[in-house]
Coordinates of C-alpha atoms in Angstrom, one line a residue:
M1 CA -5.2 17.2 21.1
I2 CA -6.2 17.0 17.5
T3 CA -5.6 14.0 15.2
G4 CA -7.1 12.7 12.0
K5 CA -9.7 10.0 12.5
I6 CA -10.6 7.7 9.6
V7 CA -14.3 8.4 8.9
G8 CA -14.6 6.9 5.4
L9 CA -13.0 4.2 3.3
G10 CA -13.2 3.2 -0.3
S11 CA -11.4 1.1 -2.9
Y12 CA -11.4 0.1 -6.5
L13 CA -10.0 -3.0 -8.2
P14 CA -10.1 -3.5 -12.0
P15 CA -12.6 -6.1 -13.2
K16 CA -10.1 -8.0 -15.2
I17 CA -8.6 -10.8 -13.2
M18 CA -5.5 -12.8 -13.9
T19 CA -5.3 -16.1 -12.1
N20 CA -2.3 -18.3 -11.4
D21 CA -3.5 -20.6 -14.2
D22 CA -3.6 -17.6 -16.6
L23 CA 0.0 -16.8 -15.7
A24 CA 1.0 -20.4 -16.4
Q25 CA 0.2 -19.7 -20.0
I26 CA 2.8 -16.8 -20.1
V27 CA 5.7 -18.1 -18.0
E28 CA 6.9 -21.4 -16.7
T29 CA 4.9 -21.7 -13.4
N30 CA 1.8 -23.2 -12.0
D31 CA -0.9 -22.5 -9.3
E32 CA 0.7 -24.7 -6.7
W33 CA 4.2 -23.1 -7.1
I34 CA 2.8 -19.6 -6.8
T35 CA 0.4 -20.3 -3.9
E36 CA 3.0 -22.2 -1.9
R37 CA 5.6 -19.3 -2.1
T38 CA 3.4 -16.3 -2.0
G39 CA -0.2 -17.1 -0.9
I40 CA -1.5 -15.3 -4.1
K41 CA -4.2 -16.9 -6.2
R42 CA -5.2 -14.1 -8.5
R43 CA -4.6 -10.4 -9.1
H44 CA -6.6 -7.5 -10.8
V45 CA -5.1 -6.0 -13.9
A46 CA -5.9 -2.6 -15.3
D47 CA -6.5 -2.2 -19.0
G48 CA -4.6 1.1 -19.2
I49 CA -7.6 2.8 -20.9
E50 CA -10.7 2.8 -18.6
D51 CA -8.5 1.9 -15.6
K52 CA -5.2 3.4 -14.8
S53 CA -3.7 5.0 -11.7
S54 CA -5.5 8.3 -12.1
T55 CA -8.9 6.9 -12.9
M56 CA -8.6 4.2 -10.2
A57 CA -7.6 6.8 -7.6
C58 CA -10.7 8.9 -8.5
K59 CA -13.0 5.8 -8.2
A60 CA -11.6 4.9 -4.8
A61 CA -11.9 8.5 -3.6
K62 CA -15.5 8.8 -4.7
A63 CA -16.4 5.5 -2.8
A64 CA -14.6 6.8 0.3
V65 CA -16.3 10.2 0.2
E66 CA -19.7 8.4 -0.1
D67 CA -18.8 6.1 2.8
A68 CA -17.9 9.1 4.9
G69 CA -21.1 10.9 4.1
I70 CA -19.3 14.2 3.8
D71 CA -19.8 17.2 1.5
P72 CA -16.9 17.2 -1.0
T73 CA -16.4 20.9 -0.4
E74 CA -15.3 20.0 3.1
I75 CA -12.1 18.4 1.7
D76 CA -9.2 20.8 2.1
L77 CA -6.3 18.4 1.4
I78 CA -5.7 15.5 -1.0
V79 CA -2.5 13.4 -0.9
V80 CA -2.1 10.6 -3.4
A81 CA 0.7 8.0 -3.1
S82 CA 1.7 6.3 -6.3
T83 CA 4.9 4.8 -7.8
T84 CA 3.2 4.2 -11.1
P85 CA 1.3 7.4 -12.1
D86 CA 0.0 7.5 -15.7
L87 CA 0.4 11.3 -15.7
V88 CA 3.5 13.4 -15.1
F89 CA 1.2 16.4 -14.3
P90 CA -1.3 17.4 -13.4
E91 CA -0.8 15.4 -10.2
L92 CA -3.1 12.4 -9.5
S93 CA -4.4 14.3 -6.5
V94 CA -5.6 17.2 -8.7
C95 CA -7.5 14.6 -10.9
V96 CA -9.1 13.4 -7.7
Q97 CA -10.0 16.9 -6.7
G98 CA -12.0 17.4 -9.9
A99 CA -13.6 13.9 -9.7
V100 CA -15.0 14.2 -6.2
G101 CA -16.0 17.9 -6.5
A102 CA -13.6 19.4 -4.0
S103 CA -13.2 23.1 -4.0
E104 CA -10.3 25.1 -5.4
N105 CA -9.3 25.9 -1.8
C106 CA -8.1 22.3 -1.5
A107 CA -4.4 21.6 -1.4
C108 CA -3.3 18.7 -3.7
F109 CA 0.0 16.9 -4.1
D110 CA 1.4 13.4 -4.7
V111 CA 4.1 11.4 -2.9
N112 CA 6.3 8.5 -4.1
S113 CA 7.6 6.2 -1.4
A114 CA 7.1 2.8 -3.2
C115 CA 5.0 0.3 -1.2
P116 CA 5.0 2.4 2.0
G117 CA 3.6 5.3 0.0
F118 CA 0.2 5.2 1.8
I119 CA 1.9 5.4 5.2
A120 CA 4.0 8.4 3.9
A121 CA 0.9 10.1 2.6
Y122 CA -1.1 9.3 5.7
N123 CA 1.5 10.7 8.0
T124 CA 1.9 13.8 5.8
A125 CA -1.9 14.4 6.0
Q126 CA -1.8 13.9 9.8
G127 CA 0.9 16.5 10.0
F128 CA -1.4 19.0 8.2
I129 CA -4.3 18.1 10.5
E130 CA -2.3 18.2 13.8
S131 CA -0.9 21.6 12.9
G132 CA -4.3 23.0 12.1
N133 CA -3.7 23.3 8.4
S134 CA -6.4 20.7 7.4
K135 CA -9.7 19.6 8.8
C136 CA -10.7 17.0 6.2
A137 CA -8.2 15.1 4.0
L138 CA -8.3 12.3 1.5
V139 CA -5.3 9.9 1.6
I140 CA -5.0 7.6 -1.4
G141 CA -2.8 4.8 -2.7
A142 CA -3.1 4.0 -6.4
E143 CA -1.0 1.7 -8.5
C144 CA -0.8 0.2 -11.9
L145 CA 2.2 -2.1 -11.3
T146 CA 1.4 -4.5 -14.2
N147 CA 2.8 -1.8 -16.5
Y148 CA 6.2 -2.3 -14.9
V149 CA 6.6 -6.0 -14.5
D150 CA 8.8 -8.2 -16.7
W151 CA 6.3 -10.8 -17.9
E152 CA 9.3 -13.1 -18.7
D153 CA 10.5 -13.1 -15.1
R154 CA 8.4 -15.6 -13.1
G155 CA 9.9 -14.5 -9.8
T156 CA 8.3 -11.0 -10.1
C157 CA 5.4 -11.1 -12.6
I158 CA 3.4 -13.4 -10.3
L159 CA 3.4 -11.0 -7.4
F160 CA 1.9 -7.7 -8.6
G161 CA -1.6 -6.4 -9.3
D162 CA -3.4 -3.1 -9.8
G163 CA -5.9 -1.1 -7.8
A164 CA -6.5 1.9 -5.5
G165 CA -7.8 2.6 -2.0
C166 CA -8.7 5.8 -0.1
A167 CA -9.2 6.9 3.5
V168 CA -11.0 10.1 4.6
L169 CA -9.5 11.7 7.6
K170 CA -11.3 14.3 9.7
A171 CA -9.7 16.4 12.4
T172 CA -11.0 15.1 15.8
E173 CA -10.3 16.0 19.4
V174 CA -8.8 13.0 21.2
D175 CA -6.8 12.2 24.3
A176 CA -3.1 11.4 23.9
S177 CA -3.5 7.7 23.7
E178 CA -5.5 7.9 20.5
K179 CA -3.1 10.2 18.5
N180 CA -1.4 9.1 15.4
S181 CA 2.0 7.6 16.3
F182 CA 4.6 6.4 13.7
I183 CA 8.2 5.6 12.8
M184 CA 9.6 5.6 9.3
R185 CA 13.0 4.4 8.2
S186 CA 15.0 4.0 5.0
S187 CA 18.2 2.4 3.8
L188 CA 19.7 3.2 0.4
S189 CA 22.6 0.8 1.1
R190 CA 20.2 -2.1 1.0
G191 CA 18.0 -0.8 -1.8
T192 CA 19.6 -2.7 -4.6
C193 CA 17.5 -5.8 -3.8
L194 CA 14.3 -4.0 -5.0
H195 CA 14.3 -1.3 -7.6
C196 CA 13.1 0.0 -10.9
E197 CA 15.9 1.8 -12.6
N198 CA 14.3 3.9 -15.4
M199 CA 11.0 5.4 -16.4
K200 CA 9.7 4.3 -19.8
Q201 CA 11.1 6.7 -22.5
P202 CA 10.2 5.6 -26.1
K203 CA 13.1 7.4 -27.7
R204 CA 15.5 5.2 -25.7
F205 CA 13.8 1.8 -26.4
E206 CA 16.5 0.9 -28.9
E207 CA 19.3 1.3 -26.4
E208 CA 20.7 -2.0 -25.4
G209 CA 19.3 -3.1 -22.1
F210 CA 17.1 0.0 -21.6
L211 CA 13.7 -1.6 -21.8
K212 CA 14.8 -4.2 -19.2
S213 CA 15.8 -1.4 -16.9
T214 CA 12.2 0.0 -16.9
N215 CA 10.9 -3.2 -15.3
M216 CA 10.9 -3.9 -11.5
F217 CA 13.8 -5.9 -10.2
M218 CA 13.6 -7.9 -7.0
A219 CA 15.9 -10.3 -5.2
G220 CA 13.2 -12.1 -3.4
R221 CA 15.2 -13.8 -0.7
D222 CA 17.1 -10.7 0.2
V223 CA 13.8 -8.8 0.6
F224 CA 12.3 -11.6 2.6
R225 CA 15.2 -11.6 5.0
F226 CA 15.1 -7.8 5.3
V227 CA 11.4 -7.7 6.1
V228 CA 11.2 -10.5 8.7
T229 CA 14.1 -8.9 10.5
E230 CA 13.3 -5.2 10.3
I231 CA 9.5 -5.1 10.6
P232 CA 9.1 -7.0 13.9
Q233 CA 11.9 -4.8 15.3
L234 CA 10.1 -1.7 14.0
V235 CA 6.8 -2.8 15.6
E236 CA 8.6 -3.4 18.9
D237 CA 10.3 0.0 18.6
L238 CA 7.0 1.7 18.0
S239 CA 5.5 0.0 21.0
N240 CA 8.4 1.1 23.2
K241 CA 8.4 4.6 21.9
Y242 CA 4.7 5.3 22.3
G243 CA 3.9 3.0 25.3
F244 CA 1.4 0.6 24.0
D245 CA 1.3 -3.2 24.5
I246 CA 1.4 -5.0 21.1
N247 CA -0.7 -7.8 22.7
D248 CA -3.5 -5.3 23.1
V249 CA -3.5 -4.4 19.4
D250 CA -6.7 -5.6 17.6
H251 CA -5.5 -5.6 14.0
F252 CA -2.1 -5.7 12.4
V253 CA -2.9 -4.2 9.0
F254 CA 0.2 -5.0 7.0
H255 CA 1.3 -4.4 3.4
Q256 CA 0.0 -7.4 1.4
A257 CA 3.3 -8.4 -0.3
N258 CA 3.6 -12.1 0.5
L259 CA 1.7 -14.4 2.9
R260 CA 4.9 -16.1 4.0
I261 CA 6.3 -12.7 5.1
I262 CA 3.2 -12.0 7.1
E263 CA 3.3 -15.4 8.7
A264 CA 7.0 -15.1 9.6
T265 CA 6.4 -11.7 11.1
A266 CA 3.5 -12.8 13.2
K267 CA 5.5 -15.7 14.5
K268 CA 8.5 -13.5 15.4
L269 CA 6.2 -11.1 17.2
Q270 CA 4.4 -14.0 18.9
I271 CA 1.1 -12.6 17.8
P272 CA -1.7 -14.9 16.5
L273 CA -2.0 -14.9 12.7
E274 CA -5.8 -14.2 13.1
K275 CA -4.9 -10.6 14.1
F276 CA -3.4 -10.1 10.6
P277 CA -6.2 -9.5 8.1
L278 CA -5.5 -10.6 4.5
T279 CA -6.3 -9.7 0.9
I280 CA -3.2 -11.1 -0.6
A281 CA -4.8 -14.2 -2.2
D282 CA -7.2 -12.0 -4.2
T283 CA -5.2 -8.9 -5.0
G284 CA -1.5 -9.8 -5.0
N285 CA 0.9 -7.0 -4.1
I286 CA -0.6 -3.6 -5.1
S287 CA 2.1 -1.5 -3.4
S288 CA 0.8 1.7 -1.8
A289 CA -2.8 0.7 -2.5
S290 CA -2.7 -2.5 -0.4
I291 CA -3.3 -1.1 3.0
P292 CA -6.3 1.2 2.1
V293 CA -7.8 -1.7 0.1
L294 CA -7.4 -4.0 3.0
L295 CA -8.9 -1.4 5.5
T296 CA -11.9 -1.0 3.1
Q297 CA -12.5 -4.7 3.0
M298 CA -12.2 -5.0 6.8
K299 CA -14.9 -2.3 7.2
K300 CA -17.2 -3.9 4.7
E301 CA -16.9 -7.2 6.4
G302 CA -17.6 -5.7 9.9
Q303 CA -14.1 -6.3 11.2
L304 CA -13.4 -2.6 12.1
K305 CA -15.1 -1.2 15.1
K306 CA -14.7 2.2 16.8
G307 CA -12.0 2.0 19.4
D308 CA -10.1 -0.8 17.7
K309 CA -6.3 -0.5 18.2
I310 CA -4.4 -0.8 14.9
V311 CA -0.8 -1.2 13.9
M312 CA -0.3 -0.7 10.1
S313 CA 3.1 -1.3 8.5
S314 CA 4.6 -1.4 5.1
F315 CA 7.9 -1.9 3.4
G316 CA 9.3 -1.6 -0.1
G317 CA 11.7 0.0 -2.5
G318 CA 14.3 2.4 -1.1
L319 CA 14.5 0.3 0.9
T320 CA 11.9 2.1 3.0
W321 CA 9.7 0.9 5.8
G322 CA 7.3 2.3 8.4
A323 CA 4.7 1.6 10.9
N324 CA 1.8 3.4 12.6
Y325 CA -0.2 2.9 15.7
F326 CA -3.7 4.5 16.0
V327 CA -7.1 4.0 17.4
F328 CA -9.9 3.6 14.8

């Protein structure tokens, strides 16, 4: 059978860094309070000029293509996940197409699935590959979340950062045990605990309450309870559906939203925390970019080896959550 194997990884994080001490100059908080509750020490912040979702996606894609050692004209599909695009159109994926030098025969489109966006884009690309409609695909998560945070709300502004990550998938013949396996779920009825109500529209800025509605809203405790209940169940359901033992998994590559969430999930699954690689301290929550950025770091540090068994999982606005099992 055919599946998409990751043959290249790349990421980009803006050079500007905002530490917890920097945030303490903006809102009533401090490094100890943030670290204890989230595990975050710093986050990268895009300037909105040189670095924005489109340019960061392009930089991450170029790095991934170089890592894969492929000819850009081989790329026949580009899927970009972003909740915070700086362009309405052309799509971010088309910008990437031009930046990496892919041919005009390449299909390009974007998806928006909040923090699980990379998983949605990854599974979409896998569908193209498995059906024979793609042989080489770029899957990207790119976010500029600091454009949407309320800098007066210490419960949310401490969490988010900016960045982009990219994976190159190539169609590969594998046996059934190595195919991409996944489950995705959503629940609008529980979605009020995490949402962003409106896009920024300058002509409406004078409307009472409108600007506030363009910021992200999160009821942190509700999100925490949701995640530590649903994600362990999802991983167990994935294991039962596709017949793998979670104890044999080498790496649990999870969305980097909050260290306490990852710790609670590991405990509930009875899996050593050492199997959960982390970037949260240095990046904060970068939504759909967090998993490809983490995978890139793992590869650079020599943690990823051919044949490693991986579960990746993410959760976010919608509420939407998903998990994949694959062999690297």
